[in-house]
């Protein structure tokens, strides 16, 4: 039975996912008008502006403990962010988000090798079925398969590597500091590229890009709070409300109506992702530091 505290955690998790939907929908809406690295820079620098004072007030330091893992989290998280932002501007929002949310599936495959975490046979079965769902979404041999869908999958893999680093960081560094390092890295690396082909945003674009940065940052903070209130195994599956919300946003705001095969493939992939989480041994649960993995 779910206690009141865990119920609050579930609600925060769902709200966080809806905030992610708002942010990523904003990225899709301006993705054809603004250069990719300019979007990544503004998304990152807004988070830095929000998180830096919080880190100073709560931690009184910006010094990380495990610098190698902080770098690996920032590097692979940045790669994943750039790739998925590109993908969502080039393909249907719901399909891109579904392919990116193969992240837990990749983690299930990588964790035993990288962390020595246990891996159940039933999880392997769900991994195989999940990749069948992915195949249905990208439709090999049709016009659906292409660079954006491949990059969305690679973004999920990069995010999984970032999550492996986060599991290491869960016992050494604060989630706020981890996220600050990630966004600061993103801002610093993107700035020269963004400046090279800078397009000054108009009023609407400033509004949207500000909404993107704020909503994604708030979503990460809400997720961190959710993981403190409830067990990971209880609330992690609710992270897939992000996929549902993305399909709804795609239909309402971008006129993207997924075909039957895409819907079936997404349902299979999401269901397997949830089952991988639910059947994972306790040592394989997502720790409190992982909410900052999402771009």
PDB file of C-alpha atoms in Angstrom:
ATOM      1  CA  UNK A   1       0.000   0.000   0.000  1.00  0.00           C
ATOM      2  CA  UNK A   2       1.289   3.451  -0.945  1.00  0.00           C
ATOM      3  CA  UNK A   3       1.711   5.803   2.010  1.00  0.00           C
ATOM      4  CA  UNK A   4       0.938   9.517   1.930  1.00  0.00           C
ATOM      5  CA  UNK A   5       4.606  10.427   1.558  1.00  0.00           C
ATOM      6  CA  UNK A   6       5.036   8.170  -1.465  1.00  0.00           C
ATOM      7  CA  UNK A   7       1.804   9.481  -2.981  1.00  0.00           C
ATOM      8  CA  UNK A   8       3.257  12.996  -2.798  1.00  0.00           C
ATOM      9  CA  UNK A   9       6.414  11.679  -4.459  1.00  0.00           C
ATOM     10  CA  UNK A  10       4.369  10.184  -7.294  1.00  0.00           C
ATOM     11  CA  UNK A  11       2.511  13.470  -7.789  1.00  0.00           C
ATOM     12  CA  UNK A  12       5.774  15.423  -7.903  1.00  0.00           C
ATOM     13  CA  UNK A  13       7.159  12.922 -10.411  1.00  0.00           C
ATOM     14  CA  UNK A  14       4.165  13.340 -12.706  1.00  0.00           C
ATOM     15  CA  UNK A  15       4.303  17.146 -12.446  1.00  0.00           C
ATOM     16  CA  UNK A  16       8.020  17.021 -13.236  1.00  0.00           C
ATOM     17  CA  UNK A  17       7.347  14.979 -16.369  1.00  0.00           C
ATOM     18  CA  UNK A  18       4.729  17.478 -17.532  1.00  0.00           C
ATOM     19  CA  UNK A  19       7.283  20.252 -17.003  1.00  0.00           C
ATOM     20  CA  UNK A  20       9.681  18.307 -19.220  1.00  0.00           C
ATOM     21  CA  UNK A  21       6.942  18.054 -21.863  1.00  0.00           C
ATOM     22  CA  UNK A  22       6.558  21.850 -21.758  1.00  0.00           C
ATOM     23  CA  UNK A  23      10.302  22.362 -22.095  1.00  0.00           C
ATOM     24  CA  UNK A  24      10.865  19.895 -24.920  1.00  0.00           C
ATOM     25  CA  UNK A  25       7.771  21.121 -26.771  1.00  0.00           C
ATOM     26  CA  UNK A  26       9.272  24.608 -26.583  1.00  0.00           C
ATOM     27  CA  UNK A  27      12.515  23.308 -28.074  1.00  0.00           C
ATOM     28  CA  UNK A  28      10.614  21.708 -30.941  1.00  0.00           C
ATOM     29  CA  UNK A  29       8.677  24.912 -31.609  1.00  0.00           C
ATOM     30  CA  UNK A  30      11.806  27.055 -32.054  1.00  0.00           C
ATOM     31  CA  UNK A  31      14.071  24.338 -33.417  1.00  0.00           C
ATOM     32  CA  UNK A  32      13.474  25.426 -37.006  1.00  0.00           C
ATOM     33  CA  UNK A  33      14.124  29.087 -36.202  1.00  0.00           C
ATOM     34  CA  UNK A  34      17.185  29.071 -33.926  1.00  0.00           C
ATOM     35  CA  UNK A  35      20.517  27.227 -34.330  1.00  0.00           C
ATOM     36  CA  UNK A  36      20.772  24.020 -32.291  1.00  0.00           C
ATOM     37  CA  UNK A  37      23.770  25.017 -30.167  1.00  0.00           C
ATOM     38  CA  UNK A  38      22.238  28.385 -29.391  1.00  0.00           C
ATOM     39  CA  UNK A  39      19.212  26.572 -27.964  1.00  0.00           C
ATOM     40  CA  UNK A  40      21.490  24.257 -25.963  1.00  0.00           C
ATOM     41  CA  UNK A  41      23.453  27.255 -24.652  1.00  0.00           C
ATOM     42  CA  UNK A  42      20.399  29.179 -23.484  1.00  0.00           C
ATOM     43  CA  UNK A  43      18.802  26.067 -21.982  1.00  0.00           C
ATOM     44  CA  UNK A  44      22.050  25.445 -20.051  1.00  0.00           C
ATOM     45  CA  UNK A  45      22.854  28.986 -18.944  1.00  0.00           C
ATOM     46  CA  UNK A  46      19.349  29.562 -17.569  1.00  0.00           C
ATOM     47  CA  UNK A  47      19.745  26.450 -15.418  1.00  0.00           C
ATOM     48  CA  UNK A  48      23.138  27.696 -14.228  1.00  0.00           C
ATOM     49  CA  UNK A  49      21.587  31.027 -13.217  1.00  0.00           C
ATOM     50  CA  UNK A  50      18.931  29.191 -11.190  1.00  0.00           C
ATOM     51  CA  UNK A  51      21.117  26.447  -9.684  1.00  0.00           C
ATOM     52  CA  UNK A  52      24.301  28.362  -8.818  1.00  0.00           C
ATOM     53  CA  UNK A  53      22.702  30.450  -6.019  1.00  0.00           C
ATOM     54  CA  UNK A  54      20.957  27.329  -4.692  1.00  0.00           C
ATOM     55  CA  UNK A  55      24.239  25.421  -4.583  1.00  0.00           C
ATOM     56  CA  UNK A  56      25.946  28.320  -2.815  1.00  0.00           C
ATOM     57  CA  UNK A  57      23.205  28.707  -0.203  1.00  0.00           C
ATOM     58  CA  UNK A  58      22.759  25.004   0.514  1.00  0.00           C
ATOM     59  CA  UNK A  59      26.259  23.619   0.039  1.00  0.00           C
ATOM     60  CA  UNK A  60      28.477  26.664   0.577  1.00  0.00           C
ATOM     61  CA  UNK A  61      30.847  25.277  -2.034  1.00  0.00           C
ATOM     62  CA  UNK A  62      31.063  24.503  -5.724  1.00  0.00           C
ATOM     63  CA  UNK A  63      33.771  21.900  -5.249  1.00  0.00           C
ATOM     64  CA  UNK A  64      32.814  18.399  -6.313  1.00  0.00           C
ATOM     65  CA  UNK A  65      34.173  15.243  -4.702  1.00  0.00           C
ATOM     66  CA  UNK A  66      34.351  12.736  -7.575  1.00  0.00           C
ATOM     67  CA  UNK A  67      35.582  14.935 -10.399  1.00  0.00           C
ATOM     68  CA  UNK A  68      36.039  12.133 -12.918  1.00  0.00           C
ATOM     69  CA  UNK A  69      32.420  10.985 -12.553  1.00  0.00           C
ATOM     70  CA  UNK A  70      31.233  14.598 -12.619  1.00  0.00           C
ATOM     71  CA  UNK A  71      33.027  15.057 -15.931  1.00  0.00           C
ATOM     72  CA  UNK A  72      31.689  11.799 -17.388  1.00  0.00           C
ATOM     73  CA  UNK A  73      28.134  12.690 -16.313  1.00  0.00           C
ATOM     74  CA  UNK A  74      28.482  16.161 -17.842  1.00  0.00           C
ATOM     75  CA  UNK A  75      30.143  14.945 -21.058  1.00  0.00           C
ATOM     76  CA  UNK A  76      27.764  12.104 -21.904  1.00  0.00           C
ATOM     77  CA  UNK A  77      24.763  14.082 -20.633  1.00  0.00           C
ATOM     78  CA  UNK A  78      25.744  16.900 -22.976  1.00  0.00           C
ATOM     79  CA  UNK A  79      26.112  14.527 -25.936  1.00  0.00           C
ATOM     80  CA  UNK A  80      22.679  13.095 -25.184  1.00  0.00           C
ATOM     81  CA  UNK A  81      21.153  16.562 -24.852  1.00  0.00           C
ATOM     82  CA  UNK A  82      22.513  17.799 -28.186  1.00  0.00           C
ATOM     83  CA  UNK A  83      21.431  14.661 -30.032  1.00  0.00           C
ATOM     84  CA  UNK A  84      17.899  14.495 -28.629  1.00  0.00           C
ATOM     85  CA  UNK A  85      17.327  18.229 -29.136  1.00  0.00           C
ATOM     86  CA  UNK A  86      18.283  17.744 -32.786  1.00  0.00           C
ATOM     87  CA  UNK A  87      16.053  14.685 -33.091  1.00  0.00           C
ATOM     88  CA  UNK A  88      12.930  16.311 -31.664  1.00  0.00           C
ATOM     89  CA  UNK A  89      13.189  19.162 -34.173  1.00  0.00           C
ATOM     90  CA  UNK A  90      13.384  16.696 -37.075  1.00  0.00           C
ATOM     91  CA  UNK A  91      10.850  13.985 -36.185  1.00  0.00           C
ATOM     92  CA  UNK A  92       7.612  13.485 -34.285  1.00  0.00           C
ATOM     93  CA  UNK A  93       7.986  14.581 -30.669  1.00  0.00           C
ATOM     94  CA  UNK A  94       6.387  11.463 -29.190  1.00  0.00           C
ATOM     95  CA  UNK A  95       8.508   9.041 -31.223  1.00  0.00           C
ATOM     96  CA  UNK A  96      11.712  10.935 -30.400  1.00  0.00           C
ATOM     97  CA  UNK A  97      10.922  10.951 -26.684  1.00  0.00           C
ATOM     98  CA  UNK A  98      10.060   7.231 -26.756  1.00  0.00           C
ATOM     99  CA  UNK A  99      13.361   6.375 -28.430  1.00  0.00           C
ATOM    100  CA  UNK A 100      15.255   8.540 -25.925  1.00  0.00           C
ATOM    101  CA  UNK A 101      13.455   6.845 -23.057  1.00  0.00           C
ATOM    102  CA  UNK A 102      15.161   3.593 -23.936  1.00  0.00           C
ATOM    103  CA  UNK A 103      17.646   4.959 -21.397  1.00  0.00           C
ATOM    104  CA  UNK A 104      16.549   2.576 -18.572  1.00  0.00           C
ATOM    105  CA  UNK A 105      16.861  -0.327 -21.008  1.00  0.00           C
ATOM    106  CA  UNK A 106      20.450   0.594 -21.832  1.00  0.00           C
ATOM    107  CA  UNK A 107      21.158   1.074 -18.115  1.00  0.00           C
ATOM    108  CA  UNK A 108      19.861  -2.438 -17.425  1.00  0.00           C
ATOM    109  CA  UNK A 109      22.375  -3.757 -19.957  1.00  0.00           C
ATOM    110  CA  UNK A 110      25.317  -1.592 -18.839  1.00  0.00           C
ATOM    111  CA  UNK A 111      24.926  -1.698 -15.050  1.00  0.00           C
ATOM    112  CA  UNK A 112      26.064  -5.333 -14.616  1.00  0.00           C
ATOM    113  CA  UNK A 113      29.206  -4.634 -16.676  1.00  0.00           C
ATOM    114  CA  UNK A 114      30.047  -1.194 -15.273  1.00  0.00           C
ATOM    115  CA  UNK A 115      28.787  -1.466 -11.700  1.00  0.00           C
ATOM    116  CA  UNK A 116      28.554  -5.179 -11.051  1.00  0.00           C
ATOM    117  CA  UNK A 117      24.847  -4.848 -10.292  1.00  0.00           C
ATOM    118  CA  UNK A 118      22.650  -7.967 -10.507  1.00  0.00           C
ATOM    119  CA  UNK A 119      20.643  -8.593 -13.663  1.00  0.00           C
ATOM    120  CA  UNK A 120      17.657 -10.944 -13.733  1.00  0.00           C
ATOM    121  CA  UNK A 121      16.853 -13.204 -16.669  1.00  0.00           C
ATOM    122  CA  UNK A 122      13.337 -11.762 -16.820  1.00  0.00           C
ATOM    123  CA  UNK A 123      14.860  -8.306 -17.340  1.00  0.00           C
ATOM    124  CA  UNK A 124      16.820  -9.606 -20.323  1.00  0.00           C
ATOM    125  CA  UNK A 125      13.575 -10.905 -21.817  1.00  0.00           C
ATOM    126  CA  UNK A 126      11.993  -7.452 -21.444  1.00  0.00           C
ATOM    127  CA  UNK A 127      15.083  -5.886 -23.061  1.00  0.00           C
ATOM    128  CA  UNK A 128      14.640  -8.109 -26.130  1.00  0.00           C
ATOM    129  CA  UNK A 129      10.923  -7.301 -26.370  1.00  0.00           C
ATOM    130  CA  UNK A 130      11.689  -3.581 -25.921  1.00  0.00           C
ATOM    131  CA  UNK A 131      14.020  -3.624 -28.911  1.00  0.00           C
ATOM    132  CA  UNK A 132      11.264  -5.233 -30.927  1.00  0.00           C
ATOM    133  CA  UNK A 133       9.111  -2.238 -29.983  1.00  0.00           C
ATOM    134  CA  UNK A 134      11.921   0.109 -31.034  1.00  0.00           C
ATOM    135  CA  UNK A 135      12.165  -1.660 -34.391  1.00  0.00           C
ATOM    136  CA  UNK A 136       8.424  -1.177 -34.916  1.00  0.00           C
ATOM    137  CA  UNK A 137       8.791   2.571 -34.225  1.00  0.00           C
ATOM    138  CA  UNK A 138      11.716   3.187 -36.584  1.00  0.00           C
ATOM    139  CA  UNK A 139      10.351   0.829 -39.275  1.00  0.00           C
ATOM    140  CA  UNK A 140      13.541  -0.421 -40.985  1.00  0.00           C
ATOM    141  CA  UNK A 141      13.228  -0.383 -44.753  1.00  0.00           C
ATOM    142  CA  UNK A 142      10.818   2.580 -44.787  1.00  0.00           C
ATOM    143  CA  UNK A 143      11.239   6.321 -44.911  1.00  0.00           C
ATOM    144  CA  UNK A 144      10.764   6.442 -41.131  1.00  0.00           C
ATOM    145  CA  UNK A 145      14.253   5.217 -40.353  1.00  0.00           C
ATOM    146  CA  UNK A 146      16.882   7.898 -40.729  1.00  0.00           C
ATOM    147  CA  UNK A 147      19.389  10.064 -38.934  1.00  0.00           C
ATOM    148  CA  UNK A 148      16.980  11.653 -36.399  1.00  0.00           C
ATOM    149  CA  UNK A 149      15.646   8.328 -35.099  1.00  0.00           C
ATOM    150  CA  UNK A 150      19.139   6.852 -34.913  1.00  0.00           C
ATOM    151  CA  UNK A 151      20.392   9.920 -33.030  1.00  0.00           C
ATOM    152  CA  UNK A 152      17.464   9.706 -30.605  1.00  0.00           C
ATOM    153  CA  UNK A 153      18.528   6.132 -29.787  1.00  0.00           C
ATOM    154  CA  UNK A 154      22.172   7.172 -29.431  1.00  0.00           C
ATOM    155  CA  UNK A 155      20.999   9.962 -27.133  1.00  0.00           C
ATOM    156  CA  UNK A 156      19.338   7.310 -24.961  1.00  0.00           C
ATOM    157  CA  UNK A 157      22.606   5.359 -24.860  1.00  0.00           C
ATOM    158  CA  UNK A 158      24.586   8.485 -23.947  1.00  0.00           C
ATOM    159  CA  UNK A 159      22.034   9.252 -21.251  1.00  0.00           C
ATOM    160  CA  UNK A 160      22.433   5.723 -19.907  1.00  0.00           C
ATOM    161  CA  UNK A 161      26.198   6.182 -19.589  1.00  0.00           C
ATOM    162  CA  UNK A 162      25.521   9.479 -17.804  1.00  0.00           C
ATOM    163  CA  UNK A 163      23.183   7.636 -15.443  1.00  0.00           C
ATOM    164  CA  UNK A 164      25.873   5.055 -14.691  1.00  0.00           C
ATOM    165  CA  UNK A 165      28.126   7.958 -13.674  1.00  0.00           C
ATOM    166  CA  UNK A 166      25.250   9.352 -11.597  1.00  0.00           C
ATOM    167  CA  UNK A 167      24.970   6.108  -9.690  1.00  0.00           C
ATOM    168  CA  UNK A 168      28.594   6.523  -8.719  1.00  0.00           C
ATOM    169  CA  UNK A 169      27.934  10.150  -7.750  1.00  0.00           C
ATOM    170  CA  UNK A 170      24.859   9.293  -5.671  1.00  0.00           C
ATOM    171  CA  UNK A 171      27.009   8.658  -2.602  1.00  0.00           C
ATOM    172  CA  UNK A 172      29.538  11.455  -3.112  1.00  0.00           C
ATOM    173  CA  UNK A 173      27.908  14.615  -4.486  1.00  0.00           C
ATOM    174  CA  UNK A 174      24.661  16.560  -4.182  1.00  0.00           C
ATOM    175  CA  UNK A 175      22.149  16.293  -7.072  1.00  0.00           C
ATOM    176  CA  UNK A 176      22.083  20.098  -7.257  1.00  0.00           C
ATOM    177  CA  UNK A 177      25.860  20.252  -7.674  1.00  0.00           C
ATOM    178  CA  UNK A 178      25.846  17.407 -10.207  1.00  0.00           C
ATOM    179  CA  UNK A 179      23.198  19.182 -12.289  1.00  0.00           C
ATOM    180  CA  UNK A 180      25.046  22.494 -11.981  1.00  0.00           C
ATOM    181  CA  UNK A 181      28.244  20.935 -13.316  1.00  0.00           C
ATOM    182  CA  UNK A 182      26.299  19.392 -16.202  1.00  0.00           C
ATOM    183  CA  UNK A 183      24.574  22.630 -17.214  1.00  0.00           C
ATOM    184  CA  UNK A 184      27.730  24.720 -16.746  1.00  0.00           C
ATOM    185  CA  UNK A 185      29.597  22.262 -18.989  1.00  0.00           C
ATOM    186  CA  UNK A 186      26.817  22.549 -21.561  1.00  0.00           C
ATOM    187  CA  UNK A 187      26.912  26.351 -21.502  1.00  0.00           C
ATOM    188  CA  UNK A 188      30.713  26.558 -21.781  1.00  0.00           C
ATOM    189  CA  UNK A 189      31.050  24.012 -24.615  1.00  0.00           C
ATOM    190  CA  UNK A 190      28.103  25.409 -26.590  1.00  0.00           C
ATOM    191  CA  UNK A 191      29.017  29.090 -26.297  1.00  0.00           C
ATOM    192  CA  UNK A 192      31.752  29.246 -29.007  1.00  0.00           C
ATOM    193  CA  UNK A 193      29.618  27.297 -31.492  1.00  0.00           C
ATOM    194  CA  UNK A 194      26.513  29.335 -30.675  1.00  0.00           C
ATOM    195  CA  UNK A 195      28.439  32.614 -31.022  1.00  0.00           C
ATOM    196  CA  UNK A 196      29.763  31.566 -34.452  1.00  0.00           C
ATOM    197  CA  UNK A 197      26.260  31.445 -35.943  1.00  0.00           C
ATOM    198  CA  UNK A 198      24.308  33.534 -33.444  1.00  0.00           C
ATOM    199  CA  UNK A 199      20.745  34.546 -34.293  1.00  0.00           C
ATOM    200  CA  UNK A 200      19.311  37.193 -32.006  1.00  0.00           C
ATOM    201  CA  UNK A 201      15.981  35.864 -30.657  1.00  0.00           C
ATOM    202  CA  UNK A 202      12.833  37.918 -31.098  1.00  0.00           C
ATOM    203  CA  UNK A 203      10.393  38.497 -28.236  1.00  0.00           C
ATOM    204  CA  UNK A 204       8.498  35.245 -28.730  1.00  0.00           C
ATOM    205  CA  UNK A 205      11.709  33.242 -28.985  1.00  0.00           C
ATOM    206  CA  UNK A 206      13.068  34.842 -25.799  1.00  0.00           C
ATOM    207  CA  UNK A 207       9.841  33.883 -24.063  1.00  0.00           C
ATOM    208  CA  UNK A 208       9.983  30.295 -25.301  1.00  0.00           C
ATOM    209  CA  UNK A 209      13.674  29.749 -24.581  1.00  0.00           C
ATOM    210  CA  UNK A 210      13.222  31.204 -21.088  1.00  0.00           C
ATOM    211  CA  UNK A 211      10.265  28.882 -20.547  1.00  0.00           C
ATOM    212  CA  UNK A 212      12.405  25.953 -21.731  1.00  0.00           C
ATOM    213  CA  UNK A 213      15.234  26.685 -19.312  1.00  0.00           C
ATOM    214  CA  UNK A 214      12.961  27.332 -16.338  1.00  0.00           C
ATOM    215  CA  UNK A 215      10.610  24.392 -16.908  1.00  0.00           C
ATOM    216  CA  UNK A 216      13.399  21.846 -17.400  1.00  0.00           C
ATOM    217  CA  UNK A 217      15.268  23.090 -14.323  1.00  0.00           C
ATOM    218  CA  UNK A 218      12.119  23.033 -12.203  1.00  0.00           C
ATOM    219  CA  UNK A 219      11.387  19.524 -13.501  1.00  0.00           C
ATOM    220  CA  UNK A 220      14.821  18.306 -12.386  1.00  0.00           C
ATOM    221  CA  UNK A 221      14.374  19.826  -8.918  1.00  0.00           C
ATOM    222  CA  UNK A 222      10.900  18.294  -8.565  1.00  0.00           C
ATOM    223  CA  UNK A 223      12.266  14.895  -9.567  1.00  0.00           C
ATOM    224  CA  UNK A 224      15.022  15.175  -6.975  1.00  0.00           C
ATOM    225  CA  UNK A 225      12.386  15.918  -4.331  1.00  0.00           C
ATOM    226  CA  UNK A 226      10.206  13.049  -5.556  1.00  0.00           C
ATOM    227  CA  UNK A 227      13.046  10.567  -5.169  1.00  0.00           C
ATOM    228  CA  UNK A 228      13.562  11.748  -1.609  1.00  0.00           C
ATOM    229  CA  UNK A 229       9.894  11.186  -0.730  1.00  0.00           C
ATOM    230  CA  UNK A 230       9.387   7.760  -2.281  1.00  0.00           C
ATOM    231  CA  UNK A 231      11.218   4.606  -3.241  1.00  0.00           C
ATOM    232  CA  UNK A 232      12.727   4.619  -6.711  1.00  0.00           C
ATOM    233  CA  UNK A 233      10.941   1.396  -7.630  1.00  0.00           C
ATOM    234  CA  UNK A 234       7.624   3.075  -6.801  1.00  0.00           C
ATOM    235  CA  UNK A 235       7.975   6.345  -8.682  1.00  0.00           C
ATOM    236  CA  UNK A 236      10.469   5.634 -11.485  1.00  0.00           C
ATOM    237  CA  UNK A 237       7.841   4.024 -13.784  1.00  0.00           C
ATOM    238  CA  UNK A 238       5.815   7.244 -13.600  1.00  0.00           C
ATOM    239  CA  UNK A 239       8.671   8.876 -15.504  1.00  0.00           C
ATOM    240  CA  UNK A 240       7.097   7.396 -18.618  1.00  0.00           C
ATOM    241  CA  UNK A 241       4.229   9.886 -18.321  1.00  0.00           C
ATOM    242  CA  UNK A 242       6.734  12.058 -20.191  1.00  0.00           C
ATOM    243  CA  UNK A 243       6.195   9.853 -23.255  1.00  0.00           C
ATOM    244  CA  UNK A 244       2.408  10.048 -23.027  1.00  0.00           C
ATOM    245  CA  UNK A 245       2.527  13.812 -22.521  1.00  0.00           C
ATOM    246  CA  UNK A 246       4.859  14.206 -25.496  1.00  0.00           C
ATOM    247  CA  UNK A 247       2.520  12.340 -27.835  1.00  0.00           C
ATOM    248  CA  UNK A 248      -0.381  14.501 -26.627  1.00  0.00           C
ATOM    249  CA  UNK A 249       1.652  17.689 -27.076  1.00  0.00           C
ATOM    250  CA  UNK A 250       2.708  16.572 -30.550  1.00  0.00           C
ATOM    251  CA  UNK A 251      -0.929  16.028 -31.571  1.00  0.00           C
ATOM    252  CA  UNK A 252      -2.251  19.278 -30.076  1.00  0.00           C
ATOM    253  CA  UNK A 253       0.499  21.759 -30.946  1.00  0.00           C
ATOM    254  CA  UNK A 254       2.287  20.253 -33.948  1.00  0.00           C
ATOM    255  CA  UNK A 255      -0.441  18.234 -35.673  1.00  0.00           C
ATOM    256  CA  UNK A 256       1.562  15.017 -35.265  1.00  0.00           C
ATOM    257  CA  UNK A 257      -0.746  12.019 -35.316  1.00  0.00           C
ATOM    258  CA  UNK A 258       1.265   8.828 -34.746  1.00  0.00           C
ATOM    259  CA  UNK A 259       0.438   5.912 -37.011  1.00  0.00           C
ATOM    260  CA  UNK A 260      -0.747   2.607 -35.606  1.00  0.00           C
ATOM    261  CA  UNK A 261       2.671   0.944 -35.791  1.00  0.00           C
ATOM    262  CA  UNK A 262       4.369   3.811 -33.955  1.00  0.00           C
ATOM    263  CA  UNK A 263       1.726   3.698 -31.224  1.00  0.00           C
ATOM    264  CA  UNK A 264       2.123  -0.085 -30.847  1.00  0.00           C
ATOM    265  CA  UNK A 265       5.910   0.162 -30.806  1.00  0.00           C
ATOM    266  CA  UNK A 266       5.817   2.958 -28.222  1.00  0.00           C
ATOM    267  CA  UNK A 267       3.431   0.988 -26.015  1.00  0.00           C
ATOM    268  CA  UNK A 268       5.692  -2.094 -26.154  1.00  0.00           C
ATOM    269  CA  UNK A 269       8.851  -0.081 -25.442  1.00  0.00           C
ATOM    270  CA  UNK A 270       7.318   1.846 -22.543  1.00  0.00           C
ATOM    271  CA  UNK A 271       5.759  -1.271 -21.012  1.00  0.00           C
ATOM    272  CA  UNK A 272       9.090  -3.093 -21.142  1.00  0.00           C
ATOM    273  CA  UNK A 273      10.912  -0.120 -19.652  1.00  0.00           C
ATOM    274  CA  UNK A 274       8.477  -0.084 -16.752  1.00  0.00           C
ATOM    275  CA  UNK A 275       8.788  -3.836 -16.236  1.00  0.00           C
ATOM    276  CA  UNK A 276      12.578  -3.638 -16.249  1.00  0.00           C
ATOM    277  CA  UNK A 277      12.322  -1.130 -13.407  1.00  0.00           C
ATOM    278  CA  UNK A 278       9.734  -3.128 -11.470  1.00  0.00           C
ATOM    279  CA  UNK A 279      11.646  -6.423 -11.737  1.00  0.00           C
ATOM    280  CA  UNK A 280      15.051  -4.915 -10.935  1.00  0.00           C
ATOM    281  CA  UNK A 281      16.808  -6.070  -7.740  1.00  0.00           C
ATOM    282  CA  UNK A 282      17.021  -3.409  -5.034  1.00  0.00           C
ATOM    283  CA  UNK A 283      20.649  -2.760  -5.855  1.00  0.00           C
ATOM    284  CA  UNK A 284      19.532  -1.900  -9.393  1.00  0.00           C
ATOM    285  CA  UNK A 285      17.064   0.800  -8.351  1.00  0.00           C
ATOM    286  CA  UNK A 286      17.583   4.330  -9.565  1.00  0.00           C
ATOM    287  CA  UNK A 287      19.257   6.359  -6.802  1.00  0.00           C
ATOM    288  CA  UNK A 288      18.221   9.824  -5.726  1.00  0.00           C
ATOM    289  CA  UNK A 289      20.892  11.491  -7.804  1.00  0.00           C
ATOM    290  CA  UNK A 290      19.550  10.358 -11.151  1.00  0.00           C
ATOM    291  CA  UNK A 291      16.833  12.973 -11.754  1.00  0.00           C
ATOM    292  CA  UNK A 292      19.454  15.284 -13.247  1.00  0.00           C
ATOM    293  CA  UNK A 293      20.183  12.849 -16.097  1.00  0.00           C
ATOM    294  CA  UNK A 294      17.437  14.193 -18.309  1.00  0.00           C
ATOM    295  CA  UNK A 295      18.325  17.117 -20.563  1.00  0.00           C
TER     296      UNK A 295
END
